[in-house]
mmCIF file of C-alpha atoms in Angstrom:
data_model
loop_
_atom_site.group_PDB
_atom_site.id
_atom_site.type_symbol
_atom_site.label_atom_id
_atom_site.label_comp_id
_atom_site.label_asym_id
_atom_site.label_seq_id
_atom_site.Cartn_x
_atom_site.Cartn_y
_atom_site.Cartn_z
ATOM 1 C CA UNK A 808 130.043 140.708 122.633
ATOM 2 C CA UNK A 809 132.551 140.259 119.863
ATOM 3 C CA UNK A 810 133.484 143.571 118.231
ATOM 4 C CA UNK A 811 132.864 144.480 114.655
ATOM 5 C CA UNK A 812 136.563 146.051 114.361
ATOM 6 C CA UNK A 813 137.738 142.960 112.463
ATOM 7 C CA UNK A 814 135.423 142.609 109.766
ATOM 8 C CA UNK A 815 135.424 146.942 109.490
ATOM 9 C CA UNK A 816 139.187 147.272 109.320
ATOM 10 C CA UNK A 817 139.733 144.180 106.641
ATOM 11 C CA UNK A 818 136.888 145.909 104.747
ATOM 12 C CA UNK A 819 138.463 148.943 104.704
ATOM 13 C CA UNK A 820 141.402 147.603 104.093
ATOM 14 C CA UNK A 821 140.563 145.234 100.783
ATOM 15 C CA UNK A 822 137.945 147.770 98.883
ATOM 16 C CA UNK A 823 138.466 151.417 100.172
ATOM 17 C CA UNK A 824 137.273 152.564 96.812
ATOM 18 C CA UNK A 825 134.096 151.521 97.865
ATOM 19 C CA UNK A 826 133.886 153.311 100.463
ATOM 20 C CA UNK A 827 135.050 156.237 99.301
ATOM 21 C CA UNK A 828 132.610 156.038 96.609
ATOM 22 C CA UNK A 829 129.957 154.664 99.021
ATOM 23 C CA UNK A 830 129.977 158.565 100.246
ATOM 24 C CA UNK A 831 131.064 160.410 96.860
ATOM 25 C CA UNK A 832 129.913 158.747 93.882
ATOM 26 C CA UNK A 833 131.442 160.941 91.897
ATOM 27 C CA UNK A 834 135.026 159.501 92.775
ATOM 28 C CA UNK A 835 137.041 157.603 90.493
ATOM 29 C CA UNK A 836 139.431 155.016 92.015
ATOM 30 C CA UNK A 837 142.558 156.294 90.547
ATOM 31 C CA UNK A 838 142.104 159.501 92.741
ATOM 32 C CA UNK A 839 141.876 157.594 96.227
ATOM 33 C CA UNK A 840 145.234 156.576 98.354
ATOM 34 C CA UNK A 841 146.115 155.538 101.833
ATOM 35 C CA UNK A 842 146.956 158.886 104.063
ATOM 36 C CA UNK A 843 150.541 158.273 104.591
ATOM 37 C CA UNK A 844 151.782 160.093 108.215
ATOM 38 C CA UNK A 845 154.224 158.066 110.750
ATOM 39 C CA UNK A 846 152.527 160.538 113.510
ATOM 40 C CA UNK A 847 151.311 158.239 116.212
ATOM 41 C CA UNK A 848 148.925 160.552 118.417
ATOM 42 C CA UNK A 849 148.322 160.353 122.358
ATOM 43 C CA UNK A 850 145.666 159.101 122.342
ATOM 44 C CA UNK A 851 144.033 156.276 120.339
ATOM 45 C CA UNK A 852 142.781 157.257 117.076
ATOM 46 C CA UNK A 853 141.629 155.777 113.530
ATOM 47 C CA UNK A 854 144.185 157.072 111.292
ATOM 48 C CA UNK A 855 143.828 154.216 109.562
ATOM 49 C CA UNK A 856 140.650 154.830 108.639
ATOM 50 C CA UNK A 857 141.644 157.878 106.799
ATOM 51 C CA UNK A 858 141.899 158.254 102.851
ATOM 52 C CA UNK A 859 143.086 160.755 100.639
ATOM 53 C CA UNK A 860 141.326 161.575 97.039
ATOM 54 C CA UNK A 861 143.178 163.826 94.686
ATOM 55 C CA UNK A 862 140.557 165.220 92.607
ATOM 56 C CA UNK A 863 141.001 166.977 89.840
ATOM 57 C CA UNK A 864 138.222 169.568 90.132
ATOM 58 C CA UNK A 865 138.164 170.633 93.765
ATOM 59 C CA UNK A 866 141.311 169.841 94.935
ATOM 60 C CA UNK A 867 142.643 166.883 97.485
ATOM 61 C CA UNK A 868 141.293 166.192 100.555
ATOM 62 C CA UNK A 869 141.155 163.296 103.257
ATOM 63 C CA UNK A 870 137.968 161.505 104.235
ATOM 64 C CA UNK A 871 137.938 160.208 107.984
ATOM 65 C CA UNK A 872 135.523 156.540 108.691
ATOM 66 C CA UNK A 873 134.266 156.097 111.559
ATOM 67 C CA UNK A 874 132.485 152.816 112.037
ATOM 68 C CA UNK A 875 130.121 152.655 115.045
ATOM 69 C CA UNK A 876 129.467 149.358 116.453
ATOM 70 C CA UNK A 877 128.729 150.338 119.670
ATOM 71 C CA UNK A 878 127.150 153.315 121.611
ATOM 72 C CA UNK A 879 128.923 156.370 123.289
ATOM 73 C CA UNK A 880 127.916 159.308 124.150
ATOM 74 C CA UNK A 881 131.583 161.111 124.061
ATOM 75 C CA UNK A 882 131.163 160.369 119.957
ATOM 76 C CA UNK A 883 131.370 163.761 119.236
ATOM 77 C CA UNK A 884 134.550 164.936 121.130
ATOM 78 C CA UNK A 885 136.391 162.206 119.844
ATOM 79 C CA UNK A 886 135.651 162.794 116.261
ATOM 80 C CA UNK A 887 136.600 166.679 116.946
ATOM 81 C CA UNK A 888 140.040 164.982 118.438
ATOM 82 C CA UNK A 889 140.688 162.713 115.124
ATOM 83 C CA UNK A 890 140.251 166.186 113.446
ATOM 84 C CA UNK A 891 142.587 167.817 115.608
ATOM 85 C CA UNK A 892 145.446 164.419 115.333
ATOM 86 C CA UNK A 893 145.418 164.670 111.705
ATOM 87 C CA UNK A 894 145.997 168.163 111.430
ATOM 88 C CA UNK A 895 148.746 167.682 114.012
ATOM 89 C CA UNK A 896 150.347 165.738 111.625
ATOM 90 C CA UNK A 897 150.112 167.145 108.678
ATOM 91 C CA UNK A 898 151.202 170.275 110.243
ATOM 92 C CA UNK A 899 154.126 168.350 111.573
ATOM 93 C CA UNK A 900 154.835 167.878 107.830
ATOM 94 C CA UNK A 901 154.526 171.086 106.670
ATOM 95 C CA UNK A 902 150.877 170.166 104.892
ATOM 96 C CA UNK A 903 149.007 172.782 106.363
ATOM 97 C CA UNK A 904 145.559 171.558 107.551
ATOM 98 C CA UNK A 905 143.689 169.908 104.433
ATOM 99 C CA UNK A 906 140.429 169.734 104.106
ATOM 100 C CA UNK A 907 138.836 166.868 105.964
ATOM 101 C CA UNK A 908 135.404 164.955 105.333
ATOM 102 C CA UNK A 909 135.087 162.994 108.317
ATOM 103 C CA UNK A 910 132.007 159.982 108.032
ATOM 104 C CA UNK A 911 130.832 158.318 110.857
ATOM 105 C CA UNK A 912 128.648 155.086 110.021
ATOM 106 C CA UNK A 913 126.008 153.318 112.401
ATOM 107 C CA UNK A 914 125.398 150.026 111.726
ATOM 108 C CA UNK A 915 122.530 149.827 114.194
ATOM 109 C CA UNK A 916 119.753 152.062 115.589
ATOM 110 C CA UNK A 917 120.584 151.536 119.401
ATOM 111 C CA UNK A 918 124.078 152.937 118.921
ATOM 112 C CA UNK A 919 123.124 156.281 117.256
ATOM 113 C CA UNK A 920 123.405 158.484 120.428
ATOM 114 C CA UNK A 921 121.775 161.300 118.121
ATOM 115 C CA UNK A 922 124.251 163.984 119.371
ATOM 116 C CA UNK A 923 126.435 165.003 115.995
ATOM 117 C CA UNK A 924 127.388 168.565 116.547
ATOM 118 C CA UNK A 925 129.618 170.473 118.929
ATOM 119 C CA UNK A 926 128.899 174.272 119.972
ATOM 120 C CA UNK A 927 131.152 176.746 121.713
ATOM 121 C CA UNK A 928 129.664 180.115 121.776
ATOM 122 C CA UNK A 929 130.491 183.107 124.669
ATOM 123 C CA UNK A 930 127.676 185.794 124.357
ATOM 124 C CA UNK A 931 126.978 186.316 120.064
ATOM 125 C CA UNK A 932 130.263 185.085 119.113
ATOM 126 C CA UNK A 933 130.822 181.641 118.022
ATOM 127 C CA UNK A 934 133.789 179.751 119.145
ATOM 128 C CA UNK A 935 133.010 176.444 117.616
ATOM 129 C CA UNK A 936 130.574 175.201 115.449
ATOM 130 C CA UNK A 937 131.412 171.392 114.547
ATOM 131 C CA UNK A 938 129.692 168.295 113.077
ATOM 132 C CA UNK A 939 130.365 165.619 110.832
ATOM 133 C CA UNK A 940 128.428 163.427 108.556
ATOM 134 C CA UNK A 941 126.377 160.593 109.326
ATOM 135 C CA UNK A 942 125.215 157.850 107.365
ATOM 136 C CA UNK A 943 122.812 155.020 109.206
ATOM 137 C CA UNK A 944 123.480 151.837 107.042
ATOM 138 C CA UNK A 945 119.707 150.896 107.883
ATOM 139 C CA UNK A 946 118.004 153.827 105.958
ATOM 140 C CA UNK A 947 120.290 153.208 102.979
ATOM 141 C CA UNK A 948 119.428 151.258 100.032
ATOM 142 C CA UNK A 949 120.654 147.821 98.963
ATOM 143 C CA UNK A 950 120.095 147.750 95.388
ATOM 144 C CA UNK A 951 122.199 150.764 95.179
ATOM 145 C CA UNK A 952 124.918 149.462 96.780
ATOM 146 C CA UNK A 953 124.534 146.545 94.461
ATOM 147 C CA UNK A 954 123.948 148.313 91.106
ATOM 148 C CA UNK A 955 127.131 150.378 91.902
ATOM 149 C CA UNK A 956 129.153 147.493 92.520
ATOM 150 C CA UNK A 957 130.535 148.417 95.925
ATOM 151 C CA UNK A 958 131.714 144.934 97.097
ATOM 152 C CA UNK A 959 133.103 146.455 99.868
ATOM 153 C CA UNK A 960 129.608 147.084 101.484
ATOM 154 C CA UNK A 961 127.977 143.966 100.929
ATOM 155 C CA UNK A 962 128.339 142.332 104.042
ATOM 156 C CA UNK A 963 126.246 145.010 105.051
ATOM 157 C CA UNK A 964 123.461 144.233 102.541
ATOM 158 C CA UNK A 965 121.135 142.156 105.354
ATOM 159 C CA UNK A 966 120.850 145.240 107.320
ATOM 160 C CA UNK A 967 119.899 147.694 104.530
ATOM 161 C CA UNK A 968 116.600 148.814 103.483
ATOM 162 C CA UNK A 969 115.090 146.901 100.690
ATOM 163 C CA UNK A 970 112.301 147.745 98.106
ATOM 164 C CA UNK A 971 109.503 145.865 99.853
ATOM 165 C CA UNK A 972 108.328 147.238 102.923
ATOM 166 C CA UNK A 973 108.096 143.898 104.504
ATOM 167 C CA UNK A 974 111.195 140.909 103.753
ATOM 168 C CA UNK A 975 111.843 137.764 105.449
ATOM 169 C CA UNK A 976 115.212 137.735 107.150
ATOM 170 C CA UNK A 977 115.663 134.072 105.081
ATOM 171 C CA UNK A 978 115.112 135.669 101.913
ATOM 172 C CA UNK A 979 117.226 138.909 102.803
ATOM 173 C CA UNK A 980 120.298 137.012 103.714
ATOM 174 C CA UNK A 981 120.108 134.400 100.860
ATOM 175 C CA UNK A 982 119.981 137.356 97.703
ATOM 176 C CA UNK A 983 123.050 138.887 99.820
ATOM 177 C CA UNK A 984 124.881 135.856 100.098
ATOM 178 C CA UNK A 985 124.208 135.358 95.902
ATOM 179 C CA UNK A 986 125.564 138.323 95.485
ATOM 180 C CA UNK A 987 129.183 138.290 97.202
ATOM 181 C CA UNK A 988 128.787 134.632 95.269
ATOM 182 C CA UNK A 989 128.934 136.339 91.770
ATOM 183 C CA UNK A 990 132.411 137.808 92.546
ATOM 184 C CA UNK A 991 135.128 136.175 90.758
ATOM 185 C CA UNK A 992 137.810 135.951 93.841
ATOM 186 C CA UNK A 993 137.039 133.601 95.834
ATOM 187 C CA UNK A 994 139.273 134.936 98.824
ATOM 188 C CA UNK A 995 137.252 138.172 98.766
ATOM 189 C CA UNK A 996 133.784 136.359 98.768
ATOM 190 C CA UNK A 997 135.089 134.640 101.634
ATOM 191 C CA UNK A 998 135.944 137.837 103.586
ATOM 192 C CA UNK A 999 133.172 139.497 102.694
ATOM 193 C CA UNK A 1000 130.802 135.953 104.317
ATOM 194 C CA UNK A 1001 132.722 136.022 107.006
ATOM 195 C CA UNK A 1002 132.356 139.743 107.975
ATOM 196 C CA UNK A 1003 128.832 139.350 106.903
ATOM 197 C CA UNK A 1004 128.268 136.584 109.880
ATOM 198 C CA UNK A 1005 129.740 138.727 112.285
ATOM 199 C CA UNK A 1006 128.063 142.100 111.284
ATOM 200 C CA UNK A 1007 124.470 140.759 110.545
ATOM 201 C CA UNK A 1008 124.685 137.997 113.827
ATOM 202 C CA UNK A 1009 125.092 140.637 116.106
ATOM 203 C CA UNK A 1010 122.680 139.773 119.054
ATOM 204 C CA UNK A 1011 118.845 140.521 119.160
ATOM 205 C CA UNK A 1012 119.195 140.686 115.615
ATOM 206 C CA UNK A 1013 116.601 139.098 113.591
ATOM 207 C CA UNK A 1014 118.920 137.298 111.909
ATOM 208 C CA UNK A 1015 119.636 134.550 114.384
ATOM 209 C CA UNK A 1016 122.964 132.335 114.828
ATOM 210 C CA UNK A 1017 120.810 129.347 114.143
ATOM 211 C CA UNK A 1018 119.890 131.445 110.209
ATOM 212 C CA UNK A 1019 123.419 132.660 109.862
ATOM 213 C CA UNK A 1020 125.452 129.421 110.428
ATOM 214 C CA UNK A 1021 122.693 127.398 108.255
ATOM 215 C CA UNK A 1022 123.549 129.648 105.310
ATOM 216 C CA UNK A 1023 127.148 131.061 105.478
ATOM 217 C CA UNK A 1024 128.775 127.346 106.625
ATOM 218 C CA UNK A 1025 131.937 126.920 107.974
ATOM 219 C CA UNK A 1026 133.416 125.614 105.359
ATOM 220 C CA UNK A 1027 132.343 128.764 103.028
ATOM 221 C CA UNK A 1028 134.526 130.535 105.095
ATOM 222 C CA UNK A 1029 137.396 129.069 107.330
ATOM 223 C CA UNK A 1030 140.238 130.160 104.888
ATOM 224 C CA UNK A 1031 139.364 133.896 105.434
ATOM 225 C CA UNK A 1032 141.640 136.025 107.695
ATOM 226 C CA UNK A 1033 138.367 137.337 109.257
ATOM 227 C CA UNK A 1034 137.503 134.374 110.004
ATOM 228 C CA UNK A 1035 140.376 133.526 111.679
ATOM 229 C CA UNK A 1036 140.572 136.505 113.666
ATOM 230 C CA UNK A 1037 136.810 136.026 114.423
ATOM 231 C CA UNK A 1038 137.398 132.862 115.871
ATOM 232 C CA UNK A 1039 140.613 133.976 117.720
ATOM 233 C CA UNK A 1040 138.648 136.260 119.343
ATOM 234 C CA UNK A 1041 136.044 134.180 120.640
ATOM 235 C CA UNK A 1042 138.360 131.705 122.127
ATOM 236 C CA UNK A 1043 140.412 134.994 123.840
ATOM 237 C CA UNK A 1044 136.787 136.555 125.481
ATOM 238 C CA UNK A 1045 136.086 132.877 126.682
ATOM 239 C CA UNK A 1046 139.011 132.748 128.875
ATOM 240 C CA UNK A 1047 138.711 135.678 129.937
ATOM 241 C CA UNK A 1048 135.047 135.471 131.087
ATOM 242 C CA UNK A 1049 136.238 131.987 132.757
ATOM 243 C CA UNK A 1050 138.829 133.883 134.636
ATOM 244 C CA UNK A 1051 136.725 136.819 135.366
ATOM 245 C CA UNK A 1052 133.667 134.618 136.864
ATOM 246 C CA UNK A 1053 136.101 132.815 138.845
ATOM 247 C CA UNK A 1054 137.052 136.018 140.561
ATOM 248 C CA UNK A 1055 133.711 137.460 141.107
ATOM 249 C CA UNK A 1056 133.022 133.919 142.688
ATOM 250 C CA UNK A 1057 135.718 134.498 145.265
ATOM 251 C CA UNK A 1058 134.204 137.884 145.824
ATOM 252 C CA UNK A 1059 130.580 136.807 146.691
ATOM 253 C CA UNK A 1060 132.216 134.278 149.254
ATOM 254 C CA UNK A 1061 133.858 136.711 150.916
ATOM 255 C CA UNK A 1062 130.421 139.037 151.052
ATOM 256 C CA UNK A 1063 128.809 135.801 152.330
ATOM 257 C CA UNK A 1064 131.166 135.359 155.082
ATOM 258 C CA UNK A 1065 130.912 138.840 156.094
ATOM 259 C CA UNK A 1066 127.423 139.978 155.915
ATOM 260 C CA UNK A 1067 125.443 136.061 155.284
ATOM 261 C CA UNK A 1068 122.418 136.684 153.860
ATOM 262 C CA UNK A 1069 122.006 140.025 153.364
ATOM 263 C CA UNK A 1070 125.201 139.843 150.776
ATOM 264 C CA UNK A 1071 122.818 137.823 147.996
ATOM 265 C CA UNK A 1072 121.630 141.530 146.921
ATOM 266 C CA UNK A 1073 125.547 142.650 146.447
ATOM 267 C CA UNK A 1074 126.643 138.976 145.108
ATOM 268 C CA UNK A 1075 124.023 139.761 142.425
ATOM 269 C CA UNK A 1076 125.997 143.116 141.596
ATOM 270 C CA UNK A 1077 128.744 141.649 141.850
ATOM 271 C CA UNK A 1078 128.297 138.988 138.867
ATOM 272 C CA UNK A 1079 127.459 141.651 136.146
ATOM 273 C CA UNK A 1080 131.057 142.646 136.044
ATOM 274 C CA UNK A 1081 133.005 141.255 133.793
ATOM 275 C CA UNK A 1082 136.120 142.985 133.724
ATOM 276 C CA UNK A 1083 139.433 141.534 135.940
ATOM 277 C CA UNK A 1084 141.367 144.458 136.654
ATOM 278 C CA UNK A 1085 137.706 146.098 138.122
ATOM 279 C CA UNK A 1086 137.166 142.570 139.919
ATOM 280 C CA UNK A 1087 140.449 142.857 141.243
ATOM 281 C CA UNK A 1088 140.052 146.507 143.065
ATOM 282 C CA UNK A 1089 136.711 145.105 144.404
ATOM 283 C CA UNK A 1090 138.394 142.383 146.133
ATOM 284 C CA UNK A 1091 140.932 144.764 147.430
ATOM 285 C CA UNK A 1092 138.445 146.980 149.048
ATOM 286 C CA UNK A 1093 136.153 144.158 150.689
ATOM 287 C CA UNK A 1094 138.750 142.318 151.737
ATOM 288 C CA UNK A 1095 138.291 145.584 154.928
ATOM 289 C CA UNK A 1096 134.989 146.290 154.415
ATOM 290 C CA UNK A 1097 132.564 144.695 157.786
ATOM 291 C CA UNK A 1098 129.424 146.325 157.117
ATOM 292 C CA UNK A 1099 126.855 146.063 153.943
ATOM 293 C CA UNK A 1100 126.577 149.770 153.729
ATOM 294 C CA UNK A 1101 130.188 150.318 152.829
ATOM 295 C CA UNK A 1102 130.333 147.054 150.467
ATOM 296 C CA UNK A 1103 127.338 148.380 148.466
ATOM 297 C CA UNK A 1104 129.072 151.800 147.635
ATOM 298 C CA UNK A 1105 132.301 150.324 146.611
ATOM 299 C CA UNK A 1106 130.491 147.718 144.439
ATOM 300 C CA UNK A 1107 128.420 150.320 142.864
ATOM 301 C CA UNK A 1108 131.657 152.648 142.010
ATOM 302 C CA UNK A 1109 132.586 149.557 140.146
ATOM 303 C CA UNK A 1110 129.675 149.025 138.349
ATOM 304 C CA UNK A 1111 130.170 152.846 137.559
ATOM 305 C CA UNK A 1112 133.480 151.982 135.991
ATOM 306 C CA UNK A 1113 132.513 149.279 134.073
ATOM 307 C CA UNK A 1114 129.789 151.770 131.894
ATOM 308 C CA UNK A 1115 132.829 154.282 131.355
#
């Protein structure tokens, strides 16, 4: 499944205003900068995802997006460890530890893993008491993101909430796509299509490929960077499904000439992995392996590493 990293980051990177202001509405656009640091942590990390606001009344402070395409259930500990590699680096700089708004955004139900707050306490004292905000794009509203102007969200329109309790999906993604078509610059409107075909096609959607590709066409779109990348993409997890397929074929031979029929169980197994270097330890270990018990463990440690 293509990621939605693309689109996010070229969002973010076009109109952070709007996010900014997406969140705080109260922010004028003069007060928001990149977060400068040349810290590169340990681990990986969004830092550039982070913006700083210099407002007038309360002071500057750094906002932290997270955008969630995906489900994990280690969500938490990783936004407490962004925290902790910006403050590592500001320290570093002698900036003390500013004050940090850190955002994390779903962009669809199944990846909300509804765990947002970390808790350390030993007997009545508290050690840690951490969350962060979360905003699920599907319970916000569309016409506000309109009426405020935040271009930078509307590729997200088709999977807001609307005024009507009921919409067709047609109708949804045609007023969208009218309204990234009102915007002057062309190149944006084409960034923002393009990250709209990725976001809103994501599969089991009820926007379908067939709905998407009639309505944002090729041509609407094939001189956008996102685009590109998009496309890029595609043709990189092709090959690499090709080659991974061609070693999990390999792999069910070998089970077959081994165990015969009582390998079709494992070759099944076998054929929901997808990733090489995985495919590769498998054959490795079967290569020794003479009885079905032995094969069955070592395929299902894969299939354990696979869901880390």
């Amino acid at each position: 499944m293509l990621s939605i990293d693309i689109p996010m980051k070229r969002l973010f990177q076009r109109r952070p205003a709007d996010w900014v202001k997406f969140v705080e509405p109260q922010c004028r656009e003069e007060w928001i900068r990149p977060y400068q640091t040349e810290y590169t942590p340990k681990q990986q990390s969004r830092l550039d995802h982070v913006l700083e606001v210099e407002d007038p009344a309360r002071g500057s402070y750094l906002i932290n997006f997270e955008p969630m395409g995906y489900y994990d259930v280690t969500l938490p500990a990783r936004m407490l460890r962004y925290r902790s590699d910006i403050w590592e680096a500001s320290l570093k700089n002698g900036q003390g530890t500013p004050p940090i708004r850190q955002v994390v955004i779903f962009f669809y139900p199944e990846n909300d893993n509804k765990l947002h707050r970390l808790s350390d306490r030993w007997g009545e004292s508290t050690m840690l008491d951490y969350q962060y905000r979360v905003i699920r794009i599907w319970e916000e509203s569309r016409q506000t993101v309109i009426e405020n102007e935040l271009a930078g969200l509307y590729p997200l329109l088709p999977l807001m909430k609307g005024q009507k309790p009921k919409e067709q999906p047609e109708q949804v993604l045609q007023e969208s796509i009218a309204t990234i078509q009102k915007l002057p610059d062309q190149s944006l409107q084409q960034d923002l299509l393009a990250a709209m075909a990725i976001i809103a096609g994501r599969k089991g959607s009820k926007y379908t490929s067939e709905l998407i590709q009639s309505m944002i066409r090729r041509e609407m779109i094939m001189e956008s960077p996102i685009y590109q990348e998009w496309v890029k993409q595609e043709r990189e997890e092709a090959m690499a499904k090709g080659k991974a397929e061609g070693k999990a074929d390999v792999i069910c031979k070998i089970l077959y000439r081994k165990l015969g029929i009582e390998s079709f169980e494992l070759q099944q197994m076998v054929k929901t992995i997808t990733s090489e270097p995985i495919l590769d330890w498998v054959f490795e270990q079967i290569i020794d392996v003479t009885d079905k018990e032995t094969a069955k463990n070592t395929i299902q440690k894969a299939l354990a590493q696979t869901k880390q």
